mmCIF file of C-alpha atoms in Angstrom:
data_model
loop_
_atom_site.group_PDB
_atom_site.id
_atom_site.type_symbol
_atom_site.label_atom_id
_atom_site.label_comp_id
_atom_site.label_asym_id
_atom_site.label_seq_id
_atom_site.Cartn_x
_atom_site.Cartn_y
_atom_site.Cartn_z
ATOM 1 C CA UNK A 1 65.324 162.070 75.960
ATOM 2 C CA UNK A 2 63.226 159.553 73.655
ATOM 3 C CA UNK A 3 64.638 156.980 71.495
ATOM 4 C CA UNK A 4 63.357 159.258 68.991
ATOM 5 C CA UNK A 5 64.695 162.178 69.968
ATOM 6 C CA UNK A 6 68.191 160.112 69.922
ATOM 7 C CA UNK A 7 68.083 159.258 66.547
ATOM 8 C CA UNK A 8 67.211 162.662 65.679
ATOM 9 C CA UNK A 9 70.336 164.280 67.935
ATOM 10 C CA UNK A 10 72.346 161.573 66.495
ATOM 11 C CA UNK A 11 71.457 162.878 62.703
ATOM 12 C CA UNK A 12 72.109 166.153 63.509
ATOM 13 C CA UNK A 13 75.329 165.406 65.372
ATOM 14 C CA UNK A 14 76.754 163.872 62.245
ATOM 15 C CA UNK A 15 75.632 166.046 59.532
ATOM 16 C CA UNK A 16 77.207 169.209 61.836
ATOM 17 C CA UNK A 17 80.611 167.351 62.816
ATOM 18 C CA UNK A 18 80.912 166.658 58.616
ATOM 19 C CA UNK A 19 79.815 170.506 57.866
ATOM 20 C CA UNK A 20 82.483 171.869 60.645
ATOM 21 C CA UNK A 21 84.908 169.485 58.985
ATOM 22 C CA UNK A 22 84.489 170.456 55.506
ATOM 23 C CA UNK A 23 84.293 173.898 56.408
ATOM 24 C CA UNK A 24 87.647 173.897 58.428
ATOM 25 C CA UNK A 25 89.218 172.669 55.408
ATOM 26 C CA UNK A 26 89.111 175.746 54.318
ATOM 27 C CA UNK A 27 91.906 177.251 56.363
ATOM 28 C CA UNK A 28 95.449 176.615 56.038
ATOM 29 C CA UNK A 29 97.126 174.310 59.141
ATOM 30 C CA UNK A 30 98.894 177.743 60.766
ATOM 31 C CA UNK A 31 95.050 179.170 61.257
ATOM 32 C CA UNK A 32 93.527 175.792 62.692
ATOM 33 C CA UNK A 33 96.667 175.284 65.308
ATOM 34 C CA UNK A 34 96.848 179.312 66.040
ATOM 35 C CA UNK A 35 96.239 179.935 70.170
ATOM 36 C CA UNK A 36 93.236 181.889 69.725
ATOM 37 C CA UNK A 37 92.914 182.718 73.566
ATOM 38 C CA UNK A 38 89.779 180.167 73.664
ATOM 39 C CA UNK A 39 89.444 177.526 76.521
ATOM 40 C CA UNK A 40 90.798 174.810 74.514
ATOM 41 C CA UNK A 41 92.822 177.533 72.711
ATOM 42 C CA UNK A 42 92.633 176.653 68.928
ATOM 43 C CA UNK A 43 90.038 175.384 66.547
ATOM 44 C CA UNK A 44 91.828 171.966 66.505
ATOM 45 C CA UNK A 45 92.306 172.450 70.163
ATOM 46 C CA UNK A 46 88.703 172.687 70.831
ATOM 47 C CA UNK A 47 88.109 169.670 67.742
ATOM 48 C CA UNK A 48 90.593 167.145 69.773
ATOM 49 C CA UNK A 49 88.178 168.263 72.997
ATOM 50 C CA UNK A 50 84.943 166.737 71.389
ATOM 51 C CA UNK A 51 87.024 164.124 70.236
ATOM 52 C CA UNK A 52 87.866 162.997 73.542
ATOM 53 C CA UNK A 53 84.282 163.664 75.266
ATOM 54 C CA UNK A 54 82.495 161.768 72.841
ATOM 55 C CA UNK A 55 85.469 159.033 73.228
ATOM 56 C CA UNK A 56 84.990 159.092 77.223
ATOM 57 C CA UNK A 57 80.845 159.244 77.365
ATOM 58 C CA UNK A 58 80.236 156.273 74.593
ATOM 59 C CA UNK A 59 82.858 154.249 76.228
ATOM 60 C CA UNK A 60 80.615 154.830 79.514
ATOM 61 C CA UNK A 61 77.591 154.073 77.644
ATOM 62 C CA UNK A 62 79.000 150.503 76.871
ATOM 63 C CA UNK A 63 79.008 149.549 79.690
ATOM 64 C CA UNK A 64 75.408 150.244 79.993
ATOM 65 C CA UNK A 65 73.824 147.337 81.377
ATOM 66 C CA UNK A 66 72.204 146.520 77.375
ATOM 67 C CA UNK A 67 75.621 146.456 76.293
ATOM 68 C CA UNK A 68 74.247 147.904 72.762
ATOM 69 C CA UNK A 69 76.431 146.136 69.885
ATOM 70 C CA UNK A 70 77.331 149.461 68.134
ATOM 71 C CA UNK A 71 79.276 150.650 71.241
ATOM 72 C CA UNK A 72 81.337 147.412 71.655
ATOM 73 C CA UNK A 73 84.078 148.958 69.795
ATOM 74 C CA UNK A 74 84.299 151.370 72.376
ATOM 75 C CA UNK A 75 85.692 148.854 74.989
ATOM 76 C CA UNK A 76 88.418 147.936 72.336
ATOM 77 C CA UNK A 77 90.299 151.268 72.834
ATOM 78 C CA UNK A 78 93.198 152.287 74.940
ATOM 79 C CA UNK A 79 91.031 153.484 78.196
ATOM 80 C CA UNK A 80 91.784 157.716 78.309
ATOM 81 C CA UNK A 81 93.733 158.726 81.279
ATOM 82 C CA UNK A 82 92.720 162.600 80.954
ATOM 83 C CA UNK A 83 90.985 164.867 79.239
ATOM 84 C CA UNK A 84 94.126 166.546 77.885
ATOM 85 C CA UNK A 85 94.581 163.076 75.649
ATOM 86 C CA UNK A 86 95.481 163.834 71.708
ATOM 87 C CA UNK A 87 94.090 162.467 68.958
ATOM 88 C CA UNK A 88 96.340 164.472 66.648
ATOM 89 C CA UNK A 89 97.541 167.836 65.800
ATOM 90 C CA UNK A 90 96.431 168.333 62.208
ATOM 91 C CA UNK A 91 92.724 167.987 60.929
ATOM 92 C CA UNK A 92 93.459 164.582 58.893
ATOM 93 C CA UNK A 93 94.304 162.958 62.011
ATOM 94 C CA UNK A 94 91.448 164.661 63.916
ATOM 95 C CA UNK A 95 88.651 163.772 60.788
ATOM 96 C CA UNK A 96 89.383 159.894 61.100
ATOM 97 C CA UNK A 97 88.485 159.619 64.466
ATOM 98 C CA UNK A 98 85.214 161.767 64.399
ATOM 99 C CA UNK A 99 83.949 159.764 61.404
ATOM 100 C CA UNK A 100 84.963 156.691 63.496
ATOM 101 C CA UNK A 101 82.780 157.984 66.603
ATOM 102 C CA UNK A 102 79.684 159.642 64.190
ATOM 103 C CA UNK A 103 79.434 155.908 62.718
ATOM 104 C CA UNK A 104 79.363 154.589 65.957
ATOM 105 C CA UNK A 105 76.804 157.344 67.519
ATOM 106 C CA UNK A 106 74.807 156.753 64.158
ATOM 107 C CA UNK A 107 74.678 153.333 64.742
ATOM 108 C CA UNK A 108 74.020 152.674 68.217
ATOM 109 C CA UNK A 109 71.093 155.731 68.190
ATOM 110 C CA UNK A 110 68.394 153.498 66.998
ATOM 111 C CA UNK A 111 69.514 150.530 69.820
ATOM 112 C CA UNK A 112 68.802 152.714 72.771
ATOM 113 C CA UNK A 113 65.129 152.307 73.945
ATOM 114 C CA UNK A 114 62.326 153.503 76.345
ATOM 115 C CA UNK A 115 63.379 151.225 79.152
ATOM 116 C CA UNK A 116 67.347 151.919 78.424
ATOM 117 C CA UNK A 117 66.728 155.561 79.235
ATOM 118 C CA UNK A 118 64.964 155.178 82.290
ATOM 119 C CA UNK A 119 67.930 152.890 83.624
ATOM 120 C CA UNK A 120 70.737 154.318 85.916
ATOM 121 C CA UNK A 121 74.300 154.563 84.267
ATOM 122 C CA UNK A 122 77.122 154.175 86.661
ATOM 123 C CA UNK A 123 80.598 155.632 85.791
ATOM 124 C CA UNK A 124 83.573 156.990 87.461
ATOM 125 C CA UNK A 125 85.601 160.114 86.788
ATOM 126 C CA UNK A 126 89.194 160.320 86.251
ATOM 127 C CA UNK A 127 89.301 161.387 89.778
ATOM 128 C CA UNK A 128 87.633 157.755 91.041
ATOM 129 C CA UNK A 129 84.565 159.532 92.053
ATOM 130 C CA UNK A 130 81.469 157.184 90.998
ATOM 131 C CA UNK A 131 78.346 158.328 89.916
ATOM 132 C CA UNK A 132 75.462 156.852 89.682
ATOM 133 C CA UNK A 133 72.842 158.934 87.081
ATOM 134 C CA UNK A 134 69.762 158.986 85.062
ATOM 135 C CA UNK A 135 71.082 157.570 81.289
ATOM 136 C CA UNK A 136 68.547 159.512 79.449
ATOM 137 C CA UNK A 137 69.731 162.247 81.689
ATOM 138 C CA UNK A 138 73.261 161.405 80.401
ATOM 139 C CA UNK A 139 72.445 160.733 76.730
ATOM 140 C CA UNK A 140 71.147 164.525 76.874
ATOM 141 C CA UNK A 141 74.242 165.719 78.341
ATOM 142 C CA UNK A 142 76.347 164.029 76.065
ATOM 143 C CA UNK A 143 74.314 165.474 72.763
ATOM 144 C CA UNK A 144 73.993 168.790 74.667
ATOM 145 C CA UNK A 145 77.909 168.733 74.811
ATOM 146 C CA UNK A 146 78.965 168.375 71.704
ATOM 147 C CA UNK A 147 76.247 170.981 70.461
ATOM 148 C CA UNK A 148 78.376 173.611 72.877
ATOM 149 C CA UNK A 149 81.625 172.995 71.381
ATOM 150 C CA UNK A 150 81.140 172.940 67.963
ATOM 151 C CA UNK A 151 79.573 176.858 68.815
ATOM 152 C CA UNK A 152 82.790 177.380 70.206
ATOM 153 C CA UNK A 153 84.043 176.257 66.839
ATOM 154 C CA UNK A 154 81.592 177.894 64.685
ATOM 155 C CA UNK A 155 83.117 181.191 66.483
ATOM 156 C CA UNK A 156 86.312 180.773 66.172
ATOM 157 C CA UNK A 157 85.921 179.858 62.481
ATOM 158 C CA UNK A 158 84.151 183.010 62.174
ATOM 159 C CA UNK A 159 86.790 185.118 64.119
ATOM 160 C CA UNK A 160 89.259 183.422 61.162
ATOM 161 C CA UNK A 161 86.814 185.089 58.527
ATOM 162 C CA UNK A 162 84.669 181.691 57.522
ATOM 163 C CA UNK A 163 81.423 181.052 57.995
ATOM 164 C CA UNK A 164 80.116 177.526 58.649
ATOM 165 C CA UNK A 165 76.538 178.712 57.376
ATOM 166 C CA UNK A 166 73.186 177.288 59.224
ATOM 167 C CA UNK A 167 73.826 175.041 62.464
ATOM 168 C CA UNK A 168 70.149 175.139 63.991
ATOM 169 C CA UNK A 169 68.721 171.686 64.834
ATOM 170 C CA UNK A 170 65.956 172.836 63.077
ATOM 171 C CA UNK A 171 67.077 172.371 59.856
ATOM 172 C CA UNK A 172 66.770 169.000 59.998
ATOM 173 C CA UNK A 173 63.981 168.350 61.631
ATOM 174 C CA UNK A 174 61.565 166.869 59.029
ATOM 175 C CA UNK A 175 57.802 168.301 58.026
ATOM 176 C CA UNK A 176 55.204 166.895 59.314
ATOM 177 C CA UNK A 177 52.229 166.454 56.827
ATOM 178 C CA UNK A 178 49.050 168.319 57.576
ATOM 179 C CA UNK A 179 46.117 165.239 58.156
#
């Protein structure tokens, strides 16, 4: 990872959370909540999981020792005791908190530099189990993640008949102008 290439993940993590958003929407509640046998089982199932990912890695990543301003939020929310927590059952609920966290990601993107990435990050599990890794190493991870799920979503959206249209990184990765 590069400060760069943070800023960049960062843009691309927004503009695909508000194009899986807009593009649930589509389908009634009953389709969204249906057990479609995936790991998380529905599409809001799988929705909540990012929620609560992003929720647990950012709140790690304030306590980075930089303590970047845009995370500070973070440490203002009821810690998570699990990874089963629930940040709603219908997408309204759902949509709040992901533009909540792609603000905050948005935000705190252009804070993180060179020497921030090279750092260790030290965090603990629910388990108790500390770790003590790489935060670039991390702040890959944690992109890489949410890339994952939302594929998960983008086939179970097309398993419902809708199609979420272009997700590749690529189409946002700006020209660069021939010298």
């Amino acid at each position: 990872m590069t400060p760069e290439s943070t800023v960049l993940m960062a843009a691309y993590n927004a503009s695909m959370n508000e194009k899986m958003y807009a593009t649930t929407a589509q389908l009634p509640h009953a389709e969204l909540a249906a057990d479609r046998k995936a790991f998380f089982g529905s599409i809001l199932g799988t929705m909540n999981h990012l929620l609560v990912g992003d929720t647990i890695w950012l709140t790690r990543f304030a306590r980075h020792s930089t303590r970047y301003s845009a995370l500070a939020p973070m440490l203002d929310l009821p810690p998570l005791t699990s990874m089963t927590h629930s940040y709603g059952d219908d997408l309204p609920s759902l949509l709040a908190h992901r533009q909540r966290l792609d603000a905050i990601i948005t935000q705190w993107a252009p804070q993180v530099g060179v020497d921030d990435l090279a750092q260790a990050l030290e965090y603990r599990r629910f388990t108790g189990v500390l770790y003590r890794k790489h935060f670039g190493s991390l702040v890959q991870h944690f992109f890489n993640h949410q890339t994952h799920h939302r594929g998960q979503v983008t086939t179970l959206l097309t398993q419902a008949g809708v199609d979420i249209g272009v997700t590749d990184l690529l189409a946002i990765v700006p020209d660069i102008e021939a010298p």
